[in-house]
Amino acid sequence: VATVGLILFAFVVGGFNEYASYKLANFFSFKEILTGDSAAFRLMSQELLWDEFSATDKTLLIGNGWGQVKFMLGDREMQAVGAEIIVALAYGGIFAGISYLLCLLSAIYAAHQMVEVHKKSEDAKLYEGIMLGIIGLLITGQISGSMNAPEYWMMLGIGIYCDYRVKVIKMNQRW
């Protein structure tokens, strides 16, 4: 069913979304991935974010404010976007960048602790999947930002839940 849905989507997408059609047509093109318009746009945007982050002592510490790095593309004003760590640094400063990394790393660690707690049961596979999913968020977030995707926040919420469950389990073991 999913395959049929994807095939149908691929054939009709050009009628309502030119960019999605272009991305589908060039999905496996190494030239497009490395030097295409999308890659050039992302790299230019990330370079702008980095330049704004490192512009002054103030922007290094507290950033520029969320969404405040903008540029003109033709006659349109665009907001600079890019890899999540660069976005966190540029918009929120060094403390936001560190907080971003600590948040994801603590969620990974909490899921890993749940794997250890449940290593003798089938639940270990579930928590291993959660841990790998959060690692995937960390890695793919450096390729393209996903902070605005609901699944990003759902995975972090699951990581927070894992941290809570580990504490409850350990507390119950003490009693």
mmCIF file of C-alpha atoms in Angstrom, residues 102-167:
data_model
loop_
_atom_site.group_PDB
_atom_site.id
_atom_site.type_symbol
_atom_site.label_atom_id
_atom_site.label_comp_id
_atom_site.label_asym_id
_atom_site.label_seq_id
_atom_site.Cartn_x
_atom_site.Cartn_y
_atom_site.Cartn_z
ATOM 1 C CA LEU A 102 22.904 18.491 25.939
ATOM 2 C CA CYS A 103 19.190 17.980 25.335
ATOM 3 C CA LEU A 104 19.763 15.446 22.572
ATOM 4 C CA LEU A 105 22.670 13.725 24.323
ATOM 5 C CA SER A 106 20.695 13.386 27.560
ATOM 6 C CA ALA A 107 17.753 11.890 25.648
ATOM 7 C CA ILE A 108 20.126 9.387 24.016
ATOM 8 C CA TYR A 109 21.650 8.548 27.403
ATOM 9 C CA ALA A 110 18.206 8.096 29.006
ATOM 10 C CA ALA A 111 17.123 5.710 26.242
ATOM 11 C CA HIS A 112 20.407 3.835 26.648
ATOM 12 C CA GLN A 113 19.748 3.492 30.379
ATOM 13 C CA MET A 114 16.332 2.008 29.578
ATOM 14 C CA VAL A 115 18.033 -0.499 27.271
ATOM 15 C CA GLU A 116 20.299 -1.492 30.177
ATOM 16 C CA VAL A 117 17.412 -1.746 32.642
ATOM 17 C CA HIS A 118 15.428 -3.968 30.241
ATOM 18 C CA LYS A 119 18.307 -5.874 28.624
ATOM 19 C CA LYS A 120 16.830 -9.247 29.614
ATOM 20 C CA SER A 121 13.401 -8.548 28.143
ATOM 21 C CA GLU A 122 11.911 -7.829 24.734
ATOM 22 C CA ASP A 123 11.437 -4.194 25.772
ATOM 23 C CA ALA A 124 15.180 -3.644 25.280
ATOM 24 C CA LYS A 125 14.612 -3.634 21.505
ATOM 25 C CA LEU A 126 11.989 -0.909 21.835
ATOM 26 C CA TYR A 127 14.308 1.327 23.832
ATOM 27 C CA GLU A 128 17.193 0.554 21.490
ATOM 28 C CA GLY A 129 15.004 1.786 18.628
ATOM 29 C CA ILE A 130 14.204 4.941 20.568
ATOM 30 C CA MET A 131 17.895 5.525 21.251
ATOM 31 C CA LEU A 132 18.796 5.005 17.592
ATOM 32 C CA GLY A 133 15.930 7.264 16.516
ATOM 33 C CA ILE A 134 17.241 10.100 18.664
ATOM 34 C CA ILE A 135 20.770 9.507 17.356
ATOM 35 C CA GLY A 136 19.245 9.747 13.872
ATOM 36 C CA LEU A 137 17.693 13.108 14.793
ATOM 37 C CA LEU A 138 21.074 14.369 15.954
ATOM 38 C CA ILE A 139 22.804 13.279 12.745
ATOM 39 C CA THR A 140 20.137 14.292 10.224
ATOM 40 C CA GLY A 141 19.659 17.586 12.049
ATOM 41 C CA GLN A 142 23.168 18.518 10.947
ATOM 42 C CA ILE A 143 22.253 17.857 7.327
ATOM 43 C CA SER A 144 18.920 19.647 7.299
ATOM 44 C CA GLY A 145 17.018 21.199 10.142
ATOM 45 C CA SER A 146 14.099 19.287 11.590
ATOM 46 C CA MET A 147 13.354 21.243 14.765
ATOM 47 C CA ASN A 148 10.050 22.355 13.303
ATOM 48 C CA ALA A 149 8.900 18.767 12.666
ATOM 49 C CA PRO A 150 6.500 17.285 15.252
ATOM 50 C CA GLU A 151 8.304 13.933 15.208
ATOM 51 C CA TYR A 152 11.477 15.672 16.407
ATOM 52 C CA TRP A 153 9.729 16.878 19.549
ATOM 53 C CA MET A 154 7.906 13.574 20.002
ATOM 54 C CA MET A 155 11.248 11.724 20.060
ATOM 55 C CA LEU A 156 12.663 14.205 22.575
ATOM 56 C CA GLY A 157 9.523 13.750 24.675
ATOM 57 C CA ILE A 158 10.028 9.989 24.586
ATOM 58 C CA GLY A 159 13.636 10.564 25.690
ATOM 59 C CA ILE A 160 12.399 12.655 28.623
ATOM 60 C CA TYR A 161 9.954 9.886 29.490
ATOM 61 C CA CYS A 162 12.822 7.362 29.414
ATOM 62 C CA ASP A 163 14.727 9.529 31.881
ATOM 63 C CA TYR A 164 11.691 9.655 34.168
ATOM 64 C CA ARG A 165 11.128 5.869 33.945
ATOM 65 C CA VAL A 166 14.773 5.095 34.766
ATOM 66 C CA LYS A 167 14.526 7.241 37.884
#
